[in-house]
Short mmCIF file of C-alpha atoms in Angstrom, two decimals:
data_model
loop_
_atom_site.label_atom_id
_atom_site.label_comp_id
_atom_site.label_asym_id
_atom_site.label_seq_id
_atom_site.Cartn_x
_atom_site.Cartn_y
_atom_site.Cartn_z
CA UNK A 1 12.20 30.99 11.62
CA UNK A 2 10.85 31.39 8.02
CA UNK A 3 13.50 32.43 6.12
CA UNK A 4 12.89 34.92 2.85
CA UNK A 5 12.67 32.38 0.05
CA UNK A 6 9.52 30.79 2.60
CA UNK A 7 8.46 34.34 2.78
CA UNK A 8 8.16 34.83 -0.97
CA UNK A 9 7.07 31.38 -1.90
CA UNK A 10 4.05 32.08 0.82
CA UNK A 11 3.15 35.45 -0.73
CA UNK A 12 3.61 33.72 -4.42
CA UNK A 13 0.99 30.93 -2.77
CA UNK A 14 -1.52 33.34 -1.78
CA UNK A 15 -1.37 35.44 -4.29
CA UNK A 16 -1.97 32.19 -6.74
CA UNK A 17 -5.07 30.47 -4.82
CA UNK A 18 -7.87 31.69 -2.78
CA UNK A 19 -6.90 31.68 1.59
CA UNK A 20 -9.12 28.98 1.99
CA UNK A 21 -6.96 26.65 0.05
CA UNK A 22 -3.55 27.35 1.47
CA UNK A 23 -3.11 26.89 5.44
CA UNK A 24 -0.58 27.88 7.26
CA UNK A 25 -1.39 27.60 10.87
CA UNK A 26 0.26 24.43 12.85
CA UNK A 27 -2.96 23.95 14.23
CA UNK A 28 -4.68 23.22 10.71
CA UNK A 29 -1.29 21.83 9.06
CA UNK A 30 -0.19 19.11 12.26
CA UNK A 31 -3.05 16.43 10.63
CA UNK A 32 -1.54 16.60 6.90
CA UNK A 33 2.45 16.41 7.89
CA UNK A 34 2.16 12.59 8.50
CA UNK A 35 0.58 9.09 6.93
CA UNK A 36 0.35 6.03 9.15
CA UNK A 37 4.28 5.01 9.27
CA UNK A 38 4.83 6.23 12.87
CA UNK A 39 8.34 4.93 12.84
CA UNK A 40 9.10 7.56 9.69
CA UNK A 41 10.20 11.24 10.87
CA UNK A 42 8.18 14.03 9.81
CA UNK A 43 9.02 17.37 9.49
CA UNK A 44 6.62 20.56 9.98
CA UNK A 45 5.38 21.97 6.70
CA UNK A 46 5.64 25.71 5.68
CA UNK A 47 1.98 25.51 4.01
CA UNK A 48 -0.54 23.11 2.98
CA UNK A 49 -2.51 23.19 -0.19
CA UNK A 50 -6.28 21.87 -0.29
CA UNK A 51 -6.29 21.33 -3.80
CA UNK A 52 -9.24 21.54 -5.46
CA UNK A 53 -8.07 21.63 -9.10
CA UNK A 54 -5.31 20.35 -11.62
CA UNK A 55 -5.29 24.12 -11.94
CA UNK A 56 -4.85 24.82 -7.99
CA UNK A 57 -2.07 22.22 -7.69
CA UNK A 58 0.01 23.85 -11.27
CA UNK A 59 -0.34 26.96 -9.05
CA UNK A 60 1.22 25.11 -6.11
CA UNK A 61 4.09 23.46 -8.24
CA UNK A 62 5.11 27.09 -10.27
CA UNK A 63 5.56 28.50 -6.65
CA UNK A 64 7.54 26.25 -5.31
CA UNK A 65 10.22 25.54 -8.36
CA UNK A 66 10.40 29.46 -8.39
CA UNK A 67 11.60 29.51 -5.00
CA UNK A 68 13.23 26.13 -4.33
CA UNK A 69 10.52 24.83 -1.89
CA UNK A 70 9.97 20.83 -1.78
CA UNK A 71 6.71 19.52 -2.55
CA UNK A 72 5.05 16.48 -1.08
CA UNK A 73 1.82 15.22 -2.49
CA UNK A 74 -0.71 13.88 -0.50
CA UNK A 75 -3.40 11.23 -0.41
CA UNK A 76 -5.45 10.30 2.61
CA UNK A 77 -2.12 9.51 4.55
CA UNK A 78 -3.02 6.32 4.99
CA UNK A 79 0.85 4.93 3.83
CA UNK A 80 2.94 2.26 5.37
CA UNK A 81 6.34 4.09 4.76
CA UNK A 82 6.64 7.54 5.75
CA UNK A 83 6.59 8.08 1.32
CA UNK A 84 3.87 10.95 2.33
CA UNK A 85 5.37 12.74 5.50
CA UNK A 86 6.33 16.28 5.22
CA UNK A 87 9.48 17.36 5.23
CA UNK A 88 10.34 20.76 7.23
CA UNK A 89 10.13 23.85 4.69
CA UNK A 90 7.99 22.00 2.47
CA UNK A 91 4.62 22.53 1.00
CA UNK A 92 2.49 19.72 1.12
CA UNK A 93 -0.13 19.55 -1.55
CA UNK A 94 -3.31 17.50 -0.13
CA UNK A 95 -5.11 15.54 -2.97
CA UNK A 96 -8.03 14.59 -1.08
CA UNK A 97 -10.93 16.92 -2.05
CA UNK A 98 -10.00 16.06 -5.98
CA UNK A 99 -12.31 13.43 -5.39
CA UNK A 100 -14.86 13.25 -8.54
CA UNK A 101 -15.18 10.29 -10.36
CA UNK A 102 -14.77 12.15 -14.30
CA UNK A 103 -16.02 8.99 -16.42
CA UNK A 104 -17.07 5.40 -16.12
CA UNK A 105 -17.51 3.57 -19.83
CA UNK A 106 -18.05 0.01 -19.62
CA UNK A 107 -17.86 -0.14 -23.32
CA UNK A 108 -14.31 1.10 -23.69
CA UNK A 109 -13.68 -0.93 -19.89
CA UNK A 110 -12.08 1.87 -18.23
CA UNK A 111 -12.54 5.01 -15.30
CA UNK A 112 -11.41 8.16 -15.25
CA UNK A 113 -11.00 9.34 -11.71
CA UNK A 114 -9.29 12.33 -9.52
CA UNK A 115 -6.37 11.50 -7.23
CA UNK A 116 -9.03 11.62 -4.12
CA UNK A 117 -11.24 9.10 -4.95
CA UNK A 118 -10.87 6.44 -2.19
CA UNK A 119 -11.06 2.84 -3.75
CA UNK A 120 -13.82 1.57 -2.44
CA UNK A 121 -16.07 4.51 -4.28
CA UNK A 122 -14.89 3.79 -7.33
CA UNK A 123 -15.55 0.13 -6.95
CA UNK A 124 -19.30 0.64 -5.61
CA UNK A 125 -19.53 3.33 -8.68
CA UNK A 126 -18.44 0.69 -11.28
CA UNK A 127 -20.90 -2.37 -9.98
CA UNK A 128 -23.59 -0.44 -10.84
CA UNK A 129 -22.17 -0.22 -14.23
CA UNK A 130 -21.72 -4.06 -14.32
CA UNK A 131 -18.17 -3.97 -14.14
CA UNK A 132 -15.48 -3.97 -11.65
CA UNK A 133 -11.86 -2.57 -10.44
CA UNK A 134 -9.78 -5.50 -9.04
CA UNK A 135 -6.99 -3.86 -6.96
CA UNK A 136 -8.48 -3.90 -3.14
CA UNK A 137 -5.78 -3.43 -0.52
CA UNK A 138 -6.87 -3.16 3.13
CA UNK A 139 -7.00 0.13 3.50
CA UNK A 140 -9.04 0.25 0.34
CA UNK A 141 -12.41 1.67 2.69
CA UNK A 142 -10.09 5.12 3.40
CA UNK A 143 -6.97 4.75 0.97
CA UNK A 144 -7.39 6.81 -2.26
CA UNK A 145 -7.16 5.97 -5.94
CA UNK A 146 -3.75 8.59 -6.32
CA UNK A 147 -1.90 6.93 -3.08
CA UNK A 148 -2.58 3.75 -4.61
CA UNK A 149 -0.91 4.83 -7.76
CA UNK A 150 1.84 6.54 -6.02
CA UNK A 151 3.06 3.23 -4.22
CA UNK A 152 1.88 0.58 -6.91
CA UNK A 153 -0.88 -0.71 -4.06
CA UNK A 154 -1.90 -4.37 -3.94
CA UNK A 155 -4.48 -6.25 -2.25
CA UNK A 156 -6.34 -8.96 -1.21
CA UNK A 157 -7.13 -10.23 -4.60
CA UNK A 158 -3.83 -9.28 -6.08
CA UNK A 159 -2.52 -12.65 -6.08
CA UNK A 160 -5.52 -13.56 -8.82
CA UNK A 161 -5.58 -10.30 -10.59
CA UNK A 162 -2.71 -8.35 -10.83
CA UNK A 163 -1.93 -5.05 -8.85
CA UNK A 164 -2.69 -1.70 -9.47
CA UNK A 165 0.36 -0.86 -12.37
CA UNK A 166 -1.69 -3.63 -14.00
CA UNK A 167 -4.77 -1.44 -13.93
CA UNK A 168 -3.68 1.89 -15.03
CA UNK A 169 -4.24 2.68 -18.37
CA UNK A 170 -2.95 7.10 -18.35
CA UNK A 171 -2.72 9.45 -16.31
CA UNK A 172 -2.16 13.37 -16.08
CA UNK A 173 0.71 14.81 -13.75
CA UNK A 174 1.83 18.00 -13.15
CA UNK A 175 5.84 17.94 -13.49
CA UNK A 176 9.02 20.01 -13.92
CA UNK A 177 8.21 23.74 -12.79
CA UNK A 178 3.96 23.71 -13.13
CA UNK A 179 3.90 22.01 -16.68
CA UNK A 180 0.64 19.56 -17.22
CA UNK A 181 1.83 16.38 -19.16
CA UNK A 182 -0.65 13.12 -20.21
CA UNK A 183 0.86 9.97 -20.06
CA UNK A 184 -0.30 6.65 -21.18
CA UNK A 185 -3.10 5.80 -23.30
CA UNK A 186 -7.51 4.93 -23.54
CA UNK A 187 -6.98 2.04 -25.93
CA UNK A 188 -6.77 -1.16 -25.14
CA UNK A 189 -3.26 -1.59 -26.51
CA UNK A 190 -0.33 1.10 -27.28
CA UNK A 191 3.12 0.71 -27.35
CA UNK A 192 4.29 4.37 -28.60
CA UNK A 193 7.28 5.80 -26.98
CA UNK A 194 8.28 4.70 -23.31
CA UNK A 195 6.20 3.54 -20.76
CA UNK A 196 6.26 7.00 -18.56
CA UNK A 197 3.01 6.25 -17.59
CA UNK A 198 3.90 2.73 -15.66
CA UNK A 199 6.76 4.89 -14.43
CA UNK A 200 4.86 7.44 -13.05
CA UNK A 201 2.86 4.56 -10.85
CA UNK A 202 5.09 3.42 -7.70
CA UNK A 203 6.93 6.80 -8.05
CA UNK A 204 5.83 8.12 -4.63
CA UNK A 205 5.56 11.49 -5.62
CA UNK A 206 9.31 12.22 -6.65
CA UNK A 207 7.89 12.67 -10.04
CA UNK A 208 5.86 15.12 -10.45
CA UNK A 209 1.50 15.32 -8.71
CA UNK A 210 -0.51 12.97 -10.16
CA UNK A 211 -3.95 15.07 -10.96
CA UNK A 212 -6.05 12.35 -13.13
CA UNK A 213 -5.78 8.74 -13.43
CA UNK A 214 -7.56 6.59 -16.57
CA UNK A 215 -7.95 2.84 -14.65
CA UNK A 216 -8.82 -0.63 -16.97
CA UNK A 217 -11.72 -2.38 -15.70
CA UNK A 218 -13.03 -5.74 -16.14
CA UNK A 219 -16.61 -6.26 -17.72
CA UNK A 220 -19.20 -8.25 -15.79
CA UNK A 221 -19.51 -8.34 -12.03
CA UNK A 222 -17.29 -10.62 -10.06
CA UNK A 223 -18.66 -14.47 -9.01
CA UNK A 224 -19.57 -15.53 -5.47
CA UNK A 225 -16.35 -16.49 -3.68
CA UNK A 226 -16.12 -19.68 -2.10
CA UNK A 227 -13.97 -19.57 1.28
CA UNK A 228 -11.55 -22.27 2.91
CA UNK A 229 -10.47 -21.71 6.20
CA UNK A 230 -7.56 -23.73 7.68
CA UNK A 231 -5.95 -23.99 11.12
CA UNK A 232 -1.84 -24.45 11.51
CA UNK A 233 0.36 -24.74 14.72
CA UNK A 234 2.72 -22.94 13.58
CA UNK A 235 3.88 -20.58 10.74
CA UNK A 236 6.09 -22.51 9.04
CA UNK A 237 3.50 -25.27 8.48
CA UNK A 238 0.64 -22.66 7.13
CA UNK A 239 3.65 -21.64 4.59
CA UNK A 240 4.50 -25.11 3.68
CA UNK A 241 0.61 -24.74 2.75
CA UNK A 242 1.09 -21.75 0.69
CA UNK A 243 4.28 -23.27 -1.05
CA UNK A 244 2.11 -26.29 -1.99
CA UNK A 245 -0.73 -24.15 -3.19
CA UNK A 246 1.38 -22.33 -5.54
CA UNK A 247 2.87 -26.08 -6.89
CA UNK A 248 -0.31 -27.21 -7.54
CA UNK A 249 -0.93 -24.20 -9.82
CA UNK A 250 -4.16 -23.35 -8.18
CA UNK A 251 -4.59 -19.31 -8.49
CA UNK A 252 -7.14 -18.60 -5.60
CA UNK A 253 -9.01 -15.22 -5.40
CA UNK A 254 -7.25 -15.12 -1.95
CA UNK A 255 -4.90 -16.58 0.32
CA UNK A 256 -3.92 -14.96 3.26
CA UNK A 257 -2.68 -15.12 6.67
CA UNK A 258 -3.46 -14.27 9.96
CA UNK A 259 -1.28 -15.30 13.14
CA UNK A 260 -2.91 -15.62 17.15
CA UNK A 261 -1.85 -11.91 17.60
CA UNK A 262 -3.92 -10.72 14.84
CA UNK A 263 -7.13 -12.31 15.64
CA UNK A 264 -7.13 -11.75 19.56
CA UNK A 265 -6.16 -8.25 18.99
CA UNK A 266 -8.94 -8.06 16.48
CA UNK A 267 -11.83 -9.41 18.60
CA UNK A 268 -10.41 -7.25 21.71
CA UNK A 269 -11.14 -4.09 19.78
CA UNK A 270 -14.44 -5.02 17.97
CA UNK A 271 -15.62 -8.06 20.51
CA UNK A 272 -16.07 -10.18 16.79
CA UNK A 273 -15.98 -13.32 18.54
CA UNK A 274 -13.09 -14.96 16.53
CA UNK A 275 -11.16 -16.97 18.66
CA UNK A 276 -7.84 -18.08 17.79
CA UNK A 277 -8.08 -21.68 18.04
CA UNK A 278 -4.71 -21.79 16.01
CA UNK A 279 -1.47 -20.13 16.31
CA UNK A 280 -2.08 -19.50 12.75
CA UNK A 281 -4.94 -19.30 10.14
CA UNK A 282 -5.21 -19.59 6.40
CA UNK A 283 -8.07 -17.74 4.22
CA UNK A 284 -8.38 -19.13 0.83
CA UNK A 285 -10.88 -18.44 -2.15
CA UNK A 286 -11.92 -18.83 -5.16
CA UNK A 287 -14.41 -16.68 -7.82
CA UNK A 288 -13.78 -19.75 -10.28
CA UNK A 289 -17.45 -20.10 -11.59
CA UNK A 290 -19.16 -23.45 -11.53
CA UNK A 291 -17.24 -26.69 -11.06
CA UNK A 292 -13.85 -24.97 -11.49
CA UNK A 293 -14.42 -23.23 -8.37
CA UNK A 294 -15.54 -26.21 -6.76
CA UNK A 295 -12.78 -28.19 -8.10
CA UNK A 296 -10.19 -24.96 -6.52
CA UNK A 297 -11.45 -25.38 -3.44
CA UNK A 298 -11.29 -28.93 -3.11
CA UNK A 299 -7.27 -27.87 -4.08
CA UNK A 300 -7.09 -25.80 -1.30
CA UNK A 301 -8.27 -28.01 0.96
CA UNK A 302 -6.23 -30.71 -0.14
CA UNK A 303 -3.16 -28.72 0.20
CA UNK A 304 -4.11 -27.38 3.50
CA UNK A 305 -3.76 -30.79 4.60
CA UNK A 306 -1.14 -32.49 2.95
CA UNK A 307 0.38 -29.54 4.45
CA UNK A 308 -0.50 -30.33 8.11
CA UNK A 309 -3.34 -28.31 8.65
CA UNK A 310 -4.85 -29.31 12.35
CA UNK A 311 -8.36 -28.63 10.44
CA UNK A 312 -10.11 -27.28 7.43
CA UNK A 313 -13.03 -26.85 5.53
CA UNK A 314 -14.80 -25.08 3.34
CA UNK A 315 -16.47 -22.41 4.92
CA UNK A 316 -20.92 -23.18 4.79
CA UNK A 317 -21.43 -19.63 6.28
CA UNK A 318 -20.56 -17.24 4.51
CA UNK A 319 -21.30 -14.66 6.98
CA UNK A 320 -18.97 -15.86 9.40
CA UNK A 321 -16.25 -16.27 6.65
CA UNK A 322 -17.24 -12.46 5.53
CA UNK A 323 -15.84 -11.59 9.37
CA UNK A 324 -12.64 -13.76 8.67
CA UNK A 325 -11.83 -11.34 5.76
CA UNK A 326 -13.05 -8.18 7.80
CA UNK A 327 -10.51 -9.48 10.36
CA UNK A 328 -7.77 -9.42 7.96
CA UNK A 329 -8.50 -5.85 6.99
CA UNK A 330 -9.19 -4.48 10.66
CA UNK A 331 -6.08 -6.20 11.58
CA UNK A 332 -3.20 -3.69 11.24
CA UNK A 333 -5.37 -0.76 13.04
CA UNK A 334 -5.85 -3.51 15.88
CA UNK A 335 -2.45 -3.84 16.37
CA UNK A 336 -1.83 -0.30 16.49
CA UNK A 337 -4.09 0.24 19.58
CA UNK A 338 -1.26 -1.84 20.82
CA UNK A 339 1.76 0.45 20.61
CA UNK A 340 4.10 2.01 18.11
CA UNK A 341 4.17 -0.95 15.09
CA UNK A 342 7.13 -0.96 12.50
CA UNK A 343 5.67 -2.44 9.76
CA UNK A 344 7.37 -4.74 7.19
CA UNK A 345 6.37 -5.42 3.51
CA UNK A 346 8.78 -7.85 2.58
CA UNK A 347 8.18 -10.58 -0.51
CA UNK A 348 9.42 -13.94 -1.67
CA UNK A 349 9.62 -16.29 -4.00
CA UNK A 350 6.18 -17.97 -3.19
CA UNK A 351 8.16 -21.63 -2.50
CA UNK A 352 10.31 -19.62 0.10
CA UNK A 353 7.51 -18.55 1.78
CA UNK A 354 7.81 -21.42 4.79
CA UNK A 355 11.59 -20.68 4.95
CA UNK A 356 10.99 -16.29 5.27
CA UNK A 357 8.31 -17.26 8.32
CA UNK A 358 10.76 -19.10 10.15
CA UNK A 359 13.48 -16.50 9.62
CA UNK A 360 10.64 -14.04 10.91
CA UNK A 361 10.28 -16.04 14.04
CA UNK A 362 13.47 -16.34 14.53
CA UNK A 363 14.08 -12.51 14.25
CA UNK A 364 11.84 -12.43 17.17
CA UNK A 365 13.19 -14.84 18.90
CA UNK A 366 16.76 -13.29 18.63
CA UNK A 367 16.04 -9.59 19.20
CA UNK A 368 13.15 -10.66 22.19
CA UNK A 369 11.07 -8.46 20.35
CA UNK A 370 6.76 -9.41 19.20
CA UNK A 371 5.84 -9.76 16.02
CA UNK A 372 2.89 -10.31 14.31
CA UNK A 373 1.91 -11.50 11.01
CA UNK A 374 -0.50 -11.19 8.45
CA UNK A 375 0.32 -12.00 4.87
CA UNK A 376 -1.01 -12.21 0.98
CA UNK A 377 0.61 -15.35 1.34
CA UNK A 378 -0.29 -16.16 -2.26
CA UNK A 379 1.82 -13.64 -3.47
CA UNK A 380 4.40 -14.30 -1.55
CA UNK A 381 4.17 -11.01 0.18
CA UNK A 382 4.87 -10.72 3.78
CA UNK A 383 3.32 -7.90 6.91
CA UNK A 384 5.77 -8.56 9.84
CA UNK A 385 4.22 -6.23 12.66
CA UNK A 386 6.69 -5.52 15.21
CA UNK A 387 4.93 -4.41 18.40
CA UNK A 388 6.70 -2.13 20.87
CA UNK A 389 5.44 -1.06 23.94
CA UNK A 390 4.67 2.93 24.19
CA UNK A 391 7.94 4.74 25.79
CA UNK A 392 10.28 1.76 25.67
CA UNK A 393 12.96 2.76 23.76
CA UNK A 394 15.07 -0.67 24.38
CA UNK A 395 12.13 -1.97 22.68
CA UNK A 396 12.37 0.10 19.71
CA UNK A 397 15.96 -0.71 19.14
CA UNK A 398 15.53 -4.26 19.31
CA UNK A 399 12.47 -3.81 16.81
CA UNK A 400 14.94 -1.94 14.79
CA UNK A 401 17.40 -4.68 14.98
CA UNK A 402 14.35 -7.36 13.62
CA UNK A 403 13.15 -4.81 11.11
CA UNK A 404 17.14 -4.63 9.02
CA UNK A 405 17.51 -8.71 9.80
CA UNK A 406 14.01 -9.40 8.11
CA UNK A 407 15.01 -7.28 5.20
CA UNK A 408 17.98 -8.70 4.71
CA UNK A 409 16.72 -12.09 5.20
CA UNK A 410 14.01 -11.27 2.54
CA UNK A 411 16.95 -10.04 -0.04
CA UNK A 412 19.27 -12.97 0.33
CA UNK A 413 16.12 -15.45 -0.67
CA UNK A 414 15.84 -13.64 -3.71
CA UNK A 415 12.89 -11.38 -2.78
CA UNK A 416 12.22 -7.16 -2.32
CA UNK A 417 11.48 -4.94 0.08
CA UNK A 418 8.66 -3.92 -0.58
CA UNK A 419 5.88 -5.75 -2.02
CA UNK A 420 3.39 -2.83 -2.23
CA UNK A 421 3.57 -0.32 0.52
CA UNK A 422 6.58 1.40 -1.41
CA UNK A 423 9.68 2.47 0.11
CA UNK A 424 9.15 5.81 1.27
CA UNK A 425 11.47 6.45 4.47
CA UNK A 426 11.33 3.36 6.28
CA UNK A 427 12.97 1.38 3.62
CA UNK A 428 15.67 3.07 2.18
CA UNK A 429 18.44 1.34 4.06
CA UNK A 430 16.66 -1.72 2.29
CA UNK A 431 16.68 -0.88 -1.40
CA UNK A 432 20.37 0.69 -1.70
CA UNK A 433 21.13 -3.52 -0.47
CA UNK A 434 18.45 -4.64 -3.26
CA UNK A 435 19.30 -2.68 -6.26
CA UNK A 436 23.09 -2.32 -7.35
CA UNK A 437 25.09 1.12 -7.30
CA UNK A 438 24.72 1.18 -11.51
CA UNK A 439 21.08 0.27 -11.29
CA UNK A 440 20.61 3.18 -8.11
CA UNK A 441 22.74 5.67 -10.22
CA UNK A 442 20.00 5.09 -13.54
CA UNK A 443 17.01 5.62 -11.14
CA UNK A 444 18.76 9.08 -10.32
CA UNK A 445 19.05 10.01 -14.02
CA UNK A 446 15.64 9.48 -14.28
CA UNK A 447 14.57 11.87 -11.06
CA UNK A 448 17.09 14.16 -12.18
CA UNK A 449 15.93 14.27 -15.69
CA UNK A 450 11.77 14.77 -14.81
CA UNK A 451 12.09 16.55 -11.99
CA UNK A 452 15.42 19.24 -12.43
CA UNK A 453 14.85 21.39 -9.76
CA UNK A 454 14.64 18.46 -7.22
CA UNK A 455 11.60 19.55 -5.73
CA UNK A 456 9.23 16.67 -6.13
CA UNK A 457 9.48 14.45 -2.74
CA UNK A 458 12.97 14.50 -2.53
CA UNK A 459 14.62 12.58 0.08
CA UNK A 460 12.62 9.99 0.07
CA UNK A 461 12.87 6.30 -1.70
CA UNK A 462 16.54 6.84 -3.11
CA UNK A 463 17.70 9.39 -0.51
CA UNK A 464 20.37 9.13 1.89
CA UNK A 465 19.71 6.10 3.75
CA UNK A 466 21.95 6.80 6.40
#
């Protein structure tokens, strides 16, 4: 039943934005209450905005701190964590038509762009200005520029170049009860006042609604990669590979994993032809130019084998290697076609990385549960995929069981949670064992003191974890 505070804050809606915008029926509103977590709960929304506008979403905002309604911003729901799932009562502002890129200056090395924009737009729109946008996570052909902002996104290439906090230079957010605030800076340096700005990035929305984001770029276009791909029998081995890589202090463009489960379920969906003739495969590369890239690849190799690769080599097709990559991107949605995945985002200490894969496969082992794993091993940052079967609800409480034993497994070796998908709902549990009470208590004060009415996303990332 809508109660009369839903009544008014409806009536406040439409009288505020054209019917078009604002949709109410469960019919239209079912697609937008959800991103790709399907372990998080979602609740049903009392309306969803199609923004258009900064001006549309202020309109939103005002509303709803006049008549107590949460707001949840919205990407292209393609989140890991449930950060973007609607919560019953609430209105859920979708960010995906802002989708113009305002300004690309290769002089000044930096994009303005609306929350919409997915990733891989932007980076086709700045080649052809001779200039590129590093951060590239998987999802980067759907995800959007403002999701990747809102959960501090990383990528392939992240263990090279950084993630996407590295890359934002300002941004404008609507906060409080409708007010429009800049944050950040176009200059190259500034160090005036607090850094809201980085703030505002990884925030997931319990902030404020992030309506314009000013990126850094990098000049020239990015070098030819160079691909190594090695074999392992086992996890652990293909981490003591990792581990050695990061001793050697070679900083590929790339290094990630891919278990058995990944590939087969890969080439069942898309018949790619990539047999798993390992339990476990390494993808390494480097954009080095000239002999330094040569001389990083002969590293990888190297360490590959010291390591106890059962083969490697540098890849002589780059076609084929091109499919090894698409692999690791198609990999999650492969899965999926699987059953219900709970999806980890754990990350270590880089020279830990052999000893979190065997606690993973011992997780398994222990709660007779599958899991599959890719990784950006380079970084350290872990993608246990739990696989359940559809309707088996033993199955989902074992997962369960592996899901709190890797996190707690990841903590005690000195790593996080979450290495980039954020914490949303799934993690919660998770970061109240990270972060101390005094250091939860200060991330509070902050919500409390930018967002006073509690409106913004609330429940999720610090909420109850119970």
């Amino acid at each position: 039943m809508v109660d009369n505070s839903d009544n008014a804050a409806l009536r406040a809606l439409r009288s505020a934005l054209p019917d078009e915008v604002v949709l109410t029926d469960p019919d239209s509103t079912g697609r937008f209450s959800h991103d790709e977590a399907e372990w998080a709960p979602c609740g049903k929304p009392l309306a969803v905005v199609r923004a258009r506008s900064t001006e549309d979403v202020v309109a939103a905002v005002e509303a709803c701190a006049e008549h107590g309604v949460p707001v949840v911003p919205r990407g292209a729901g393609t989140g890991l964590s449930g950060g973007a799932n609607a919560i019953d009562g609430c209105v859920l502002i979708s960010l995906e038509g802002m989708n113009e890129i305002l300004e690309i200056n290769p002089r000044e090395q930096l994009a303005v762009v609306q929350p919409g924009v997915v990733n891989d737009d932007l980076r086709a729109a700045c080649r052809e200005h001779g200039a590129w946008y590093p951060p590239d996570p998987a999802s980067s052909p759907w995800s959007t520029i403002g999701g990747n902002v809102a959960t501090n996104a990383g990528g392939v290439c992240c263990v090279k170049y950084g993630v996407t906090r590295d890359y934002v230079l300002g941004l404008e957010a609507v906060v409080g009860s409708g007010e429009v605030v800049r944050l950040g800076r176009r200059t190259a340096k500034g160090v005036a006042g607090y850094d809201l700005c980085g703030l505002f990035v990884g925030s997931e929305g319990t902030l404020g609604v992030v309506t314009e984001v000013t990126v850094k770029l990098l000049p020239g276009l990015r070098a030819p990669e160079r691909t190594v791909v090695g074999y392992f029998d086992s996890l652990v081995a293909a981490g003591e590979a990792v581990a050695a890589v990061a001793a050697a202090g070679v900083v590929p463009s790339a290094l990630e994993l891919l278990d058995q489960h990944c590939l087969r379920a890969v080439d069942e969906w898309k018949n790619m032809g990539l047999s798993a003739e390992a339990d476990v495969l390494l993808l390494g590369r480097s954009d080095a130019p000239g002999q330094a890239g040569e001389q990083e690849v002969d590293a990888l190799v190297r360490c590959f084998d010291e390591a106890g690769a059962t083969w490697s080599a540098r890849s002589t097709d780059q076609q084929e290697a091109d499919a090894l990559f698409s692999a690791r991107r198609l990999a999650y949605p492969a899965l999926e076609r699987l059953g219900p995945l709970l999806t980890e985002d754990v990350c270590v200490p880089r020279a830990l990385v052999p000893d979190m894969l065997a606690r993973i496969e011992a997780a398994a082992q222990r709660h007779d549960t599958q899991i599959a794993n890719i990784a950006h091993a380079g970084d350290g940052n872990l993608h246990p995929l739990i696989i359940t079967p559809p309707g088996d609800d033993e199955a989902r409480l074992r997962a369960q069981r592996a899901f709190d034993d890797i996190v707690a497994d990841a903590i005690d070796l000195g790593g996080t949670v979450t290495g980039e998908h954020g914490v949303g709902l799934l993690k919660r549990k998770g970061l109240h064992a990270e972060l101390s009470p005094k250091v939860i208590d200060m991330h509070h004060d902050i919500k409390n003191a930018l967002d006073p009415a509690g409106i913004f996303n609330p429940g999720k990332v610090f909420g109850d974890p119970s």
